[in-house]
mmCIF file of C-alpha atoms and ligand atoms in Angstrom:
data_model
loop_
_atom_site.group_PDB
_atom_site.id
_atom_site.type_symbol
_atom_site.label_atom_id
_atom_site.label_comp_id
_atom_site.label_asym_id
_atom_site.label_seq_id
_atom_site.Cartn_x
_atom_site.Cartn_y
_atom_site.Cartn_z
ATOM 1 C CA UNK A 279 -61.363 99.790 -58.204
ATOM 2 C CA UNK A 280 -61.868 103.536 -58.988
ATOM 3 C CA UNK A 281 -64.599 104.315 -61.211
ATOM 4 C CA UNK A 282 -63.830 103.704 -64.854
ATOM 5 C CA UNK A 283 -64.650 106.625 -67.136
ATOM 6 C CA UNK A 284 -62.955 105.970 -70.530
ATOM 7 C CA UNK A 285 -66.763 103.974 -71.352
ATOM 8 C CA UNK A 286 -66.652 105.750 -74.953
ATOM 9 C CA UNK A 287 -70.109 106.610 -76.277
ATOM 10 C CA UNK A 288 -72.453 106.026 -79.345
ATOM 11 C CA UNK A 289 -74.564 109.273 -80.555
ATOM 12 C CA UNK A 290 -77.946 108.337 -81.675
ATOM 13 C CA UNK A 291 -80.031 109.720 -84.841
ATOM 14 C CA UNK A 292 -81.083 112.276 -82.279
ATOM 15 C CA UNK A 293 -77.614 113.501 -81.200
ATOM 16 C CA UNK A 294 -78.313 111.742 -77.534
ATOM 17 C CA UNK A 295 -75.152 110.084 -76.566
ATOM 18 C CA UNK A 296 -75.518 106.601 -74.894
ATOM 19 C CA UNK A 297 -72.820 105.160 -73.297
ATOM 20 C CA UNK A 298 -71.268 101.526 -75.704
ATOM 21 C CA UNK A 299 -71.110 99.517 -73.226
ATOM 22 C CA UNK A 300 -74.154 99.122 -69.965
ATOM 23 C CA UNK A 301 -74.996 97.021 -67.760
ATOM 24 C CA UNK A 302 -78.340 94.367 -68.191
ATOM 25 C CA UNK A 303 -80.395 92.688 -65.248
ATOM 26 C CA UNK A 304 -82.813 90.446 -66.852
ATOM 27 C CA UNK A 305 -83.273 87.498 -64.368
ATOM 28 C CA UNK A 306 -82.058 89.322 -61.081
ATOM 29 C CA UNK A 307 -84.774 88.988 -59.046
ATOM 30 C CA UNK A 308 -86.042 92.186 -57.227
ATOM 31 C CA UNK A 309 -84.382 91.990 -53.973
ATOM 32 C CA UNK A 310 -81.116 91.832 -55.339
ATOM 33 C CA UNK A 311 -81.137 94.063 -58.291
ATOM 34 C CA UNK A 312 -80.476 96.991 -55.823
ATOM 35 C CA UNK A 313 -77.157 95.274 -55.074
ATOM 36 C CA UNK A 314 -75.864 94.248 -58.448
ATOM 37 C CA UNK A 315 -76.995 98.359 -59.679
ATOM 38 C CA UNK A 316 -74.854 99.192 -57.012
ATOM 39 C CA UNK A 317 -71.591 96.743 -57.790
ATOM 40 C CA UNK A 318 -72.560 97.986 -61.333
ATOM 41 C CA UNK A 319 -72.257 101.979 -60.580
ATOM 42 C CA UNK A 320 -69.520 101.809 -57.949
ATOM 43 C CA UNK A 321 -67.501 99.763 -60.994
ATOM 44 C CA UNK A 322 -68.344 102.621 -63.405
ATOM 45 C CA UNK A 323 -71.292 101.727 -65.352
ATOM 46 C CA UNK A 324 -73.793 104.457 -65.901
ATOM 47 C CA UNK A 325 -76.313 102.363 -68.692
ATOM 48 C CA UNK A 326 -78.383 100.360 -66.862
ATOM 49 C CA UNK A 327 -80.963 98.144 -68.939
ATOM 50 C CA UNK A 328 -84.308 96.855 -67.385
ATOM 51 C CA UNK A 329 -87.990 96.407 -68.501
ATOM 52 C CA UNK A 330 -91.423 96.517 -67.041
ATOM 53 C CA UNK A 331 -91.674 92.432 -67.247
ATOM 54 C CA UNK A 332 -88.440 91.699 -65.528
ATOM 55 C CA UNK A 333 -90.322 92.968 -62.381
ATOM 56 C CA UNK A 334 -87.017 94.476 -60.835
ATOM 57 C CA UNK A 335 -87.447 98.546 -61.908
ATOM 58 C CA UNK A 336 -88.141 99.187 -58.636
ATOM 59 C CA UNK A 337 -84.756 97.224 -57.321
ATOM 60 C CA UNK A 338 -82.849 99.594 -60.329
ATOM 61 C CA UNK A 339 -84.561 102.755 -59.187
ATOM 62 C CA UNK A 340 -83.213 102.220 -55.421
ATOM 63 C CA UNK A 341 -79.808 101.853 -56.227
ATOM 64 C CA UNK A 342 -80.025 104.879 -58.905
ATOM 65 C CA UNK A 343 -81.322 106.932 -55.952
ATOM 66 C CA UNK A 344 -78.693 106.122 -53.425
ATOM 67 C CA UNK A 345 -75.756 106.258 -55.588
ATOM 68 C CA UNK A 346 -75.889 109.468 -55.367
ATOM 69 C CA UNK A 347 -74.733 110.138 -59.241
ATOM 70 C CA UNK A 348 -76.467 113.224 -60.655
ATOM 71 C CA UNK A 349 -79.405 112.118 -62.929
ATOM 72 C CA UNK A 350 -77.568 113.758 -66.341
ATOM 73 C CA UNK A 351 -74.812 111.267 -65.556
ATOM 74 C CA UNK A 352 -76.860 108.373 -65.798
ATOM 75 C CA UNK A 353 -78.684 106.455 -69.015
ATOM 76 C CA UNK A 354 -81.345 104.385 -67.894
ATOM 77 C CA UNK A 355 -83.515 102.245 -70.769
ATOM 78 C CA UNK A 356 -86.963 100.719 -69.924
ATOM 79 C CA UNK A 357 -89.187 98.342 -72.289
ATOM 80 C CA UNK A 358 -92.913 98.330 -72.487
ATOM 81 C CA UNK A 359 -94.083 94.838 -72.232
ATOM 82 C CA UNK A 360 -96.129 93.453 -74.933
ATOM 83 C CA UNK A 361 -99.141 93.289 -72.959
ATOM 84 C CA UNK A 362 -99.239 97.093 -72.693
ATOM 85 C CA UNK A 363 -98.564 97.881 -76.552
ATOM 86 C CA UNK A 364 -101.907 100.272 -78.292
ATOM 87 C CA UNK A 365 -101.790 103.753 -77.271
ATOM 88 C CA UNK A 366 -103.452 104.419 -74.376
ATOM 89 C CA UNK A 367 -101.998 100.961 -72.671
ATOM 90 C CA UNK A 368 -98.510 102.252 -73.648
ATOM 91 C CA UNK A 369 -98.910 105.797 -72.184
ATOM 92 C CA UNK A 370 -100.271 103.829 -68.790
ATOM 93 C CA UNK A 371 -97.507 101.412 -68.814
ATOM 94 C CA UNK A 372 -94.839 104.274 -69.358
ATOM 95 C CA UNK A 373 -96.402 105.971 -66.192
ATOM 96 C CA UNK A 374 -96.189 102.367 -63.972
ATOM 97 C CA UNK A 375 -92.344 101.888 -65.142
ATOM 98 C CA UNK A 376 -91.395 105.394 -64.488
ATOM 99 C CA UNK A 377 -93.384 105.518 -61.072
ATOM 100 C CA UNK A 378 -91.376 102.118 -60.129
ATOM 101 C CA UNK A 379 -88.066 104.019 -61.106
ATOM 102 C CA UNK A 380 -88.873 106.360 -59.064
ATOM 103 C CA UNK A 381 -87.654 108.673 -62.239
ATOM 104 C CA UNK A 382 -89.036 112.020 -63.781
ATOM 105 C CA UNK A 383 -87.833 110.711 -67.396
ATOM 106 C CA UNK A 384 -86.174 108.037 -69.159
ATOM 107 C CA UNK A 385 -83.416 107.965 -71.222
ATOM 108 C CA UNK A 386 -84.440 105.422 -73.576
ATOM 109 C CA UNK A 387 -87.624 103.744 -73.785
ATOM 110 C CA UNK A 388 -88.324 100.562 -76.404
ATOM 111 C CA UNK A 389 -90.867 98.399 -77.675
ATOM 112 C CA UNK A 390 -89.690 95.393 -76.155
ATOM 113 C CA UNK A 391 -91.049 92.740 -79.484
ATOM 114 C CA UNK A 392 -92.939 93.719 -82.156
ATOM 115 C CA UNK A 393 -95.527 90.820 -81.825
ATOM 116 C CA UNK A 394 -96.467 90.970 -85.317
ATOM 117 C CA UNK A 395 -99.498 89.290 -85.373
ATOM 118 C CA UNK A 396 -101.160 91.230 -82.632
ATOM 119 C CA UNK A 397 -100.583 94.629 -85.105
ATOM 120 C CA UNK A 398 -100.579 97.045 -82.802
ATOM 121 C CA UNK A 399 -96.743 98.661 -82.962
ATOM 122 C CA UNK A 400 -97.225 101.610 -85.543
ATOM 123 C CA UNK A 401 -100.066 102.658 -82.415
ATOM 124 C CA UNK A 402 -97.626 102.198 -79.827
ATOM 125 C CA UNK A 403 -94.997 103.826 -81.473
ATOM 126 C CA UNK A 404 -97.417 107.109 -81.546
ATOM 127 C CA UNK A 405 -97.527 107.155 -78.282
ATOM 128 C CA UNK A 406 -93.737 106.527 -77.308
ATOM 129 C CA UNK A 407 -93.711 109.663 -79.743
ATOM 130 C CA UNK A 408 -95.953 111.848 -77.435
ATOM 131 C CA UNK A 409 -93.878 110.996 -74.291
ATOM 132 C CA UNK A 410 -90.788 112.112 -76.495
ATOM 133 C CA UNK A 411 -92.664 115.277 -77.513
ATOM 134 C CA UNK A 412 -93.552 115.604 -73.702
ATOM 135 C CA UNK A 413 -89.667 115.043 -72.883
ATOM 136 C CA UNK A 414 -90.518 112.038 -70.241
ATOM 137 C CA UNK A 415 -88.138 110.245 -73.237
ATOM 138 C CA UNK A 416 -84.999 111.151 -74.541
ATOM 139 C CA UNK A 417 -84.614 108.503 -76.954
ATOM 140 C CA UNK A 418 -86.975 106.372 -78.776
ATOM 141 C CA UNK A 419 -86.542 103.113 -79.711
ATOM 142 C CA UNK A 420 -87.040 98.663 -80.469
ATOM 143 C CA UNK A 421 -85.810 95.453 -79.731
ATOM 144 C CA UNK A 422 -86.323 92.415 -81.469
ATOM 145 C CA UNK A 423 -87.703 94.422 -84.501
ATOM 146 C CA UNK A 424 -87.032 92.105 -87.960
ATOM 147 C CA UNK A 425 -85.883 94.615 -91.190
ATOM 148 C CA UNK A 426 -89.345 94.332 -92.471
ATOM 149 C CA UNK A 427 -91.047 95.324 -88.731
ATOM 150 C CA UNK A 428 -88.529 98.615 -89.173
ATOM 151 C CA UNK A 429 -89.786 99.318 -92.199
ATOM 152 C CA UNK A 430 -93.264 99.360 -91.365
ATOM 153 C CA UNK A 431 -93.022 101.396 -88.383
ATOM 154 C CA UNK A 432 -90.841 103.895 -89.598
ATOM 155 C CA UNK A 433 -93.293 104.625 -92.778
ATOM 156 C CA UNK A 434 -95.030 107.899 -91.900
ATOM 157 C CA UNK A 435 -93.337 107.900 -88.161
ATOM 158 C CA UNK A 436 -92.118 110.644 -87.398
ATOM 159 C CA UNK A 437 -89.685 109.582 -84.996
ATOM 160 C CA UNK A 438 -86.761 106.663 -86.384
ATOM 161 C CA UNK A 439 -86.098 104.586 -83.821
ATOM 162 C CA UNK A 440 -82.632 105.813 -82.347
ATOM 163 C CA UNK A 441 -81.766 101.814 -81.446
ATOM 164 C CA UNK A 442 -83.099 98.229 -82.476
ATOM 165 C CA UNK A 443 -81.914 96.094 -79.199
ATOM 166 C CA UNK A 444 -81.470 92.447 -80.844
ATOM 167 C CA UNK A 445 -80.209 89.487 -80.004
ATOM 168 C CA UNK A 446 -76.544 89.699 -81.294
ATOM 169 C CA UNK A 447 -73.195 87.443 -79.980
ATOM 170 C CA UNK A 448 -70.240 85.451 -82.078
ATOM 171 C CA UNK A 449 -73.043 82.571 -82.893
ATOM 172 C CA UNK A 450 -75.901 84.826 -83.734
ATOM 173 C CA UNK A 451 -73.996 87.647 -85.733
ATOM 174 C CA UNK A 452 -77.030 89.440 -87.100
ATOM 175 C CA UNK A 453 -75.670 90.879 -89.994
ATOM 176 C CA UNK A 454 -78.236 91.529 -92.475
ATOM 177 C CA UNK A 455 -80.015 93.197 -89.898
ATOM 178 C CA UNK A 456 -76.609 95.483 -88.910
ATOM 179 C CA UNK A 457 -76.886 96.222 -92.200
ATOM 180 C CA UNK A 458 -80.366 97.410 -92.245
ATOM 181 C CA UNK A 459 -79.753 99.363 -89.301
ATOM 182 C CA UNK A 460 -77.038 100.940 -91.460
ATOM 183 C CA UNK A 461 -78.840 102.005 -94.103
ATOM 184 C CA UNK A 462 -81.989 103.536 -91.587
ATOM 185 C CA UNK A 463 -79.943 105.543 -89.133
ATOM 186 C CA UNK A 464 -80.494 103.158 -86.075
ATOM 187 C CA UNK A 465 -77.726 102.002 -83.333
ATOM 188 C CA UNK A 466 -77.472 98.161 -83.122
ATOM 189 C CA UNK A 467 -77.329 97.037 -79.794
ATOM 190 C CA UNK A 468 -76.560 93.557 -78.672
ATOM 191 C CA UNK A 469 -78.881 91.607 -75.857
ATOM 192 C CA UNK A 470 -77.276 88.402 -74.435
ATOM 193 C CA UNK A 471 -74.213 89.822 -75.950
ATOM 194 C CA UNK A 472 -72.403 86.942 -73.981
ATOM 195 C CA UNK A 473 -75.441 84.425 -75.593
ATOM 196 C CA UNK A 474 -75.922 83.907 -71.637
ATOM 197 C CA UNK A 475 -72.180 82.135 -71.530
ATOM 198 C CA UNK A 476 -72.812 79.799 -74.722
ATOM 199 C CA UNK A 477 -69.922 81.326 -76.633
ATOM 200 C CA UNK A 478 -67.540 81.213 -73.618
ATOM 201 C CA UNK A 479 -66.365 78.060 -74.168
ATOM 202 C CA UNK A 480 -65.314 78.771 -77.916
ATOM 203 C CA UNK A 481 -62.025 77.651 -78.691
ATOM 204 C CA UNK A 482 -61.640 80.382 -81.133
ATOM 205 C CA UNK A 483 -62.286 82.726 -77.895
ATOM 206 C CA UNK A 484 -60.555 81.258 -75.286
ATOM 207 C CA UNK A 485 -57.544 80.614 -77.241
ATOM 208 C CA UNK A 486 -57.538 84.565 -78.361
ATOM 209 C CA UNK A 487 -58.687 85.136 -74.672
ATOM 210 C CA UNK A 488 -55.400 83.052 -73.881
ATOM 211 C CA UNK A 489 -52.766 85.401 -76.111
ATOM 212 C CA UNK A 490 -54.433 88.978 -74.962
ATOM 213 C CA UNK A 491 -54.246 87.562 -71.277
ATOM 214 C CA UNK A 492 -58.201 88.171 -71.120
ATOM 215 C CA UNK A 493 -60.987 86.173 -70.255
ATOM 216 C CA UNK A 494 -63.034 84.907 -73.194
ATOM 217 C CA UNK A 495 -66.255 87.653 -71.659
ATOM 218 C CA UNK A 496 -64.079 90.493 -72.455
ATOM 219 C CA UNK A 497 -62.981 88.721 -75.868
ATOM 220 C CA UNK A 498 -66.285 88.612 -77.054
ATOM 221 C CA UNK A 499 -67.245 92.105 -75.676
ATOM 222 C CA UNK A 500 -64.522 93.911 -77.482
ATOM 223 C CA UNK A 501 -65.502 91.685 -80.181
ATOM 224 C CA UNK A 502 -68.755 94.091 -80.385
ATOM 225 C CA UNK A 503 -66.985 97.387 -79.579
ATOM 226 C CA UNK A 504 -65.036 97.010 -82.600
ATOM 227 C CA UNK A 505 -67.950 96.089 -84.469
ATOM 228 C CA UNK A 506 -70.041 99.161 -83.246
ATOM 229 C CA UNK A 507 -72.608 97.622 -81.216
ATOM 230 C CA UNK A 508 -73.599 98.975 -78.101
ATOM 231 C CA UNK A 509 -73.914 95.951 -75.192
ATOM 232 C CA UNK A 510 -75.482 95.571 -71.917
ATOM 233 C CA UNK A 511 -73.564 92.764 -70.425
ATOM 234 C CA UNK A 512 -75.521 91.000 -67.467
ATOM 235 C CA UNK A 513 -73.870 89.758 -64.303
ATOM 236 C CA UNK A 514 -74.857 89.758 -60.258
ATOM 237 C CA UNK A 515 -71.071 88.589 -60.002
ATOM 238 C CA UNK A 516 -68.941 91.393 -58.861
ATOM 239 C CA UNK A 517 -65.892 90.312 -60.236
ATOM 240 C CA UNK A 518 -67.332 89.297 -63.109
ATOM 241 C CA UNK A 519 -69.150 92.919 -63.281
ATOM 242 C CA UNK A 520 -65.867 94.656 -63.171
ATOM 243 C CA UNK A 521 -64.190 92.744 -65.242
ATOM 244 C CA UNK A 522 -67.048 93.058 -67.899
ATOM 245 C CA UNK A 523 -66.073 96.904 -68.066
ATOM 246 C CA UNK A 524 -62.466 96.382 -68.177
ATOM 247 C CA UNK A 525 -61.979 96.115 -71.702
ATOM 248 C CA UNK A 526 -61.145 99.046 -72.907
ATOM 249 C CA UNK A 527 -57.095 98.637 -72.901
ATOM 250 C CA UNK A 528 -56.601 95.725 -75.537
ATOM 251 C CA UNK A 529 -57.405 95.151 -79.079
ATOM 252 C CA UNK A 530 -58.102 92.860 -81.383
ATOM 253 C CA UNK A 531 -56.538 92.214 -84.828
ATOM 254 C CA UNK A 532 -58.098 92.055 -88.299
ATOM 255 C CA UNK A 533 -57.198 88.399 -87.893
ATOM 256 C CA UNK A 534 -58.825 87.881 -84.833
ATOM 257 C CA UNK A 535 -61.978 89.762 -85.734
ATOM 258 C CA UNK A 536 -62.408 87.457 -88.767
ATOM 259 C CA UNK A 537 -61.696 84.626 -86.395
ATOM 260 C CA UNK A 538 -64.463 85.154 -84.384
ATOM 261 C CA UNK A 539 -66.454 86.201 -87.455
ATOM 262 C CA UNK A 540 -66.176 82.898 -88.351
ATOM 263 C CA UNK A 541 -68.388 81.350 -85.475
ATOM 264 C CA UNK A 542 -71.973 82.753 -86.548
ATOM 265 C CA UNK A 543 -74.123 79.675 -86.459
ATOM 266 C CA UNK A 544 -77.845 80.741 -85.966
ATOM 267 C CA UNK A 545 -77.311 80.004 -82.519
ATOM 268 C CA UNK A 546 -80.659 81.509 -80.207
ATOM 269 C CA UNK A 547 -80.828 81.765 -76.212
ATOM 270 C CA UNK A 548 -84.692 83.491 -77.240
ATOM 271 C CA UNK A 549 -87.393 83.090 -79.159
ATOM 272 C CA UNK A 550 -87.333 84.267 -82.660
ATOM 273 C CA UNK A 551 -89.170 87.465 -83.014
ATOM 274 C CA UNK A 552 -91.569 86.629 -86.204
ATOM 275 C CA UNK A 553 -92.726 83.880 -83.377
ATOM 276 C CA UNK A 554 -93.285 85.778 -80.457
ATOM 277 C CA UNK A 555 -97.101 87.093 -79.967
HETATM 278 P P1 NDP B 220 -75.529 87.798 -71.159
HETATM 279 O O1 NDP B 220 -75.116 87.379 -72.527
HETATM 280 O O2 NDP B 220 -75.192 89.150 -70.687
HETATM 281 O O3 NDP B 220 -74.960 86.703 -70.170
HETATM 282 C C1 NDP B 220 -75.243 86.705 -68.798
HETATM 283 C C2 NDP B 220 -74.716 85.398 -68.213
HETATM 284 O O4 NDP B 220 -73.301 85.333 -68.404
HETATM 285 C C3 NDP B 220 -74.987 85.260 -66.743
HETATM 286 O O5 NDP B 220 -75.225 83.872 -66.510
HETATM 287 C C4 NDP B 220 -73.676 85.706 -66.100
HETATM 288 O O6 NDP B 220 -73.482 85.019 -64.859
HETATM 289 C C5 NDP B 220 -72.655 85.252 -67.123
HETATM 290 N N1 NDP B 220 -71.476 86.137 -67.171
HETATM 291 C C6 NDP B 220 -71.485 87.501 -67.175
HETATM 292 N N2 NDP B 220 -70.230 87.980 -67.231
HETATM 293 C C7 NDP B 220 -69.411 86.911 -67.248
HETATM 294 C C8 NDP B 220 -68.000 86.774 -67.282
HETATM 295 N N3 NDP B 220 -67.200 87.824 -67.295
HETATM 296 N N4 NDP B 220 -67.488 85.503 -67.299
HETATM 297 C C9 NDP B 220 -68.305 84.430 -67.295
HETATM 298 N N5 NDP B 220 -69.639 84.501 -67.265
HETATM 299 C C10 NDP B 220 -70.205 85.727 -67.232
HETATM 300 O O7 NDP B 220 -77.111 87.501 -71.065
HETATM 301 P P2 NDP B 220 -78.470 88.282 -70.807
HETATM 302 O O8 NDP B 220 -79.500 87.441 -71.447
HETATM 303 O O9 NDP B 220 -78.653 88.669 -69.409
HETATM 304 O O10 NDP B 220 -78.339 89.611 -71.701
HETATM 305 C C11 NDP B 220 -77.824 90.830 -71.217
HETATM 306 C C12 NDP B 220 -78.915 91.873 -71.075
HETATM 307 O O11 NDP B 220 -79.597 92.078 -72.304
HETATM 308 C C13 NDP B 220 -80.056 91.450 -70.130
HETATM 309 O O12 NDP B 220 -79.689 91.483 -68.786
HETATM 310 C C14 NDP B 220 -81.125 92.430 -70.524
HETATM 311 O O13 NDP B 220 -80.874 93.699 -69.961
HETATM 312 C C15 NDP B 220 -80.948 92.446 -72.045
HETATM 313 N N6 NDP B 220 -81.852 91.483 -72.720
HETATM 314 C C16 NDP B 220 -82.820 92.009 -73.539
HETATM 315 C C17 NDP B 220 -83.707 91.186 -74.201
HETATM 316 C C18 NDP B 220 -84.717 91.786 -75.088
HETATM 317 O O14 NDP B 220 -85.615 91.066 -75.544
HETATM 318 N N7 NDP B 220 -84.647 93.060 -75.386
HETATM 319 C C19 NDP B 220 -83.678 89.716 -74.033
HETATM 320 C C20 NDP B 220 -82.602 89.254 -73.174
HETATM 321 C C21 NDP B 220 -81.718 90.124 -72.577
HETATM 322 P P3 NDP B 220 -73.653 85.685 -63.393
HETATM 323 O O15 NDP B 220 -74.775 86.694 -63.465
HETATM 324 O O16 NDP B 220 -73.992 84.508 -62.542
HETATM 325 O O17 NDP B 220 -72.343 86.314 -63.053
#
């Protein structure tokens, strides 16, 4: 399949465009993370999510180097594990993960959970504000940050966070914080934007899936394309890879938006991020 380029992209609060839709590879162990990067870039991707604790940068930063795709073309996000937040830590971690992706820079770099009762975000975030100074990071930016977590680090930052990367499918719609993110400046984009296959099944999907001639995946993809959200679908399936991407030639109606709106249902594949220290 040639390379797909009509991936439209999302500018950030900094101007940095990211492309919607990338490709995730939590759970793909090391040795094969090379492979399913390269399914991933030969199909068109050029977002590829990882983080320090899912122990496979290195696995991303061998397939980035042997694509062959120039650097500029690429948009590669890292997380800094919990572990690692407070500022020194941070700035050590940042080296490790960069060192493992075998990069001069990353393209987006987030605080992977907020940990709340450990307190030590607003210091992290100063760093992560050094390396953007230092232009080792293009974009700055969270994940699993609650509205009140935003609103503490962003008081006296003086970076905004360019993306909060939440939890977000048809049953876990998120929109209170989509609305926060609104009214701050900051992308919403969508982890487990499949809720790991739990929303597959859907009748509302799969009969939608049924009259567009798509599979329910790309259903509930353009489901968040419509919406705005940028998502990192995971797969190590090539087929399924592929066909994660190919959803940029249908649409879906008013009707069937509303449909699927319909199916929010505090539905979780992880933790909640108040409980995660
Ligand atoms: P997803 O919602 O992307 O679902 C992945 C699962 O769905 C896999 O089991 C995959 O199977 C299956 N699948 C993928 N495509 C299809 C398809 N077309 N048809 C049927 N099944 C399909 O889950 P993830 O939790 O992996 O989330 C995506 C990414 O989000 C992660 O990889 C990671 O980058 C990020 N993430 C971030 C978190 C954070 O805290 N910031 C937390 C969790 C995820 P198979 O691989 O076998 O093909």
């Amino acid at each position: 399949m040639a390379p797909n380029t009509t991936v439209p992209t999302v500018a950030l609060n900094n101007g940095i465009e990211i492309p919607q839709l990338g490709f995730g590879v939590f759970q793909v162990p090391d040795a094969e993370t090379a492979a399913a990067v390269t399914s991933a870039l030969e199909a068109g991707y050029r977002s590829i999510d990882t983080a320090a604790i899912y122990g496979n940068e290195s696995g991303v930063g061998t397939a980035l180097a042997n694509s062959g795709i120039a650097r500029e073309e690429l948009f590669v996000t890292t997380k800094l594990w919990n572990a690692d937040q407070g500022y020194d830590a941070t700035l050590r971690a940042f080296d490790d993960s960069l060192a493992k992706l075998g990069l001069e820079y990353v393209d987006m770099y987030l605080i992977h959970w907020p940990t709340p009762a450990r307190d030590l975000y607003k210091d992290t975030w100063k760093a992560i504000e050094r390396l953007v100074a230092d232009g080792r990071v293009r974009a700055a930016g969270v994940s699993n940050f609650q509205p009140d977590h935003l609103k503490r680090l962003i008081d006296g930052a003086e970076v905004v966070p360019a993306v909060n990367q939440v939890e977000l499918h048809p049953g876990l719609q998120q929109n209170e914080l989509r609305a926060t993110h609104a009214e701050l400046g900051i992308a919403t984009e969508a982890w487990s934007p499949l809720a790991q296959g739990a929303v597959l099944k859907d009748e509302a999907v799969t009969a939608i899936a049924g009259r567009h001639g798509k599979s329910p995946a790309q259903v509930v993809l353009r489901w968040h394309l419509q919406l705005g959200n940028i998502v990192i679908p995971k797969s190590v399936t090539p087929l399924r890879i592929r066909q994660n991407l190919d959803v940029f030639d249908f649409t879906l109606t008013e009707d069937e938006m509303t449909t699927i709106a319909g199916l929010d249902r505090d539905l979780r594949t992880g933790p909640h991020p108040d409980q995660l220290n």
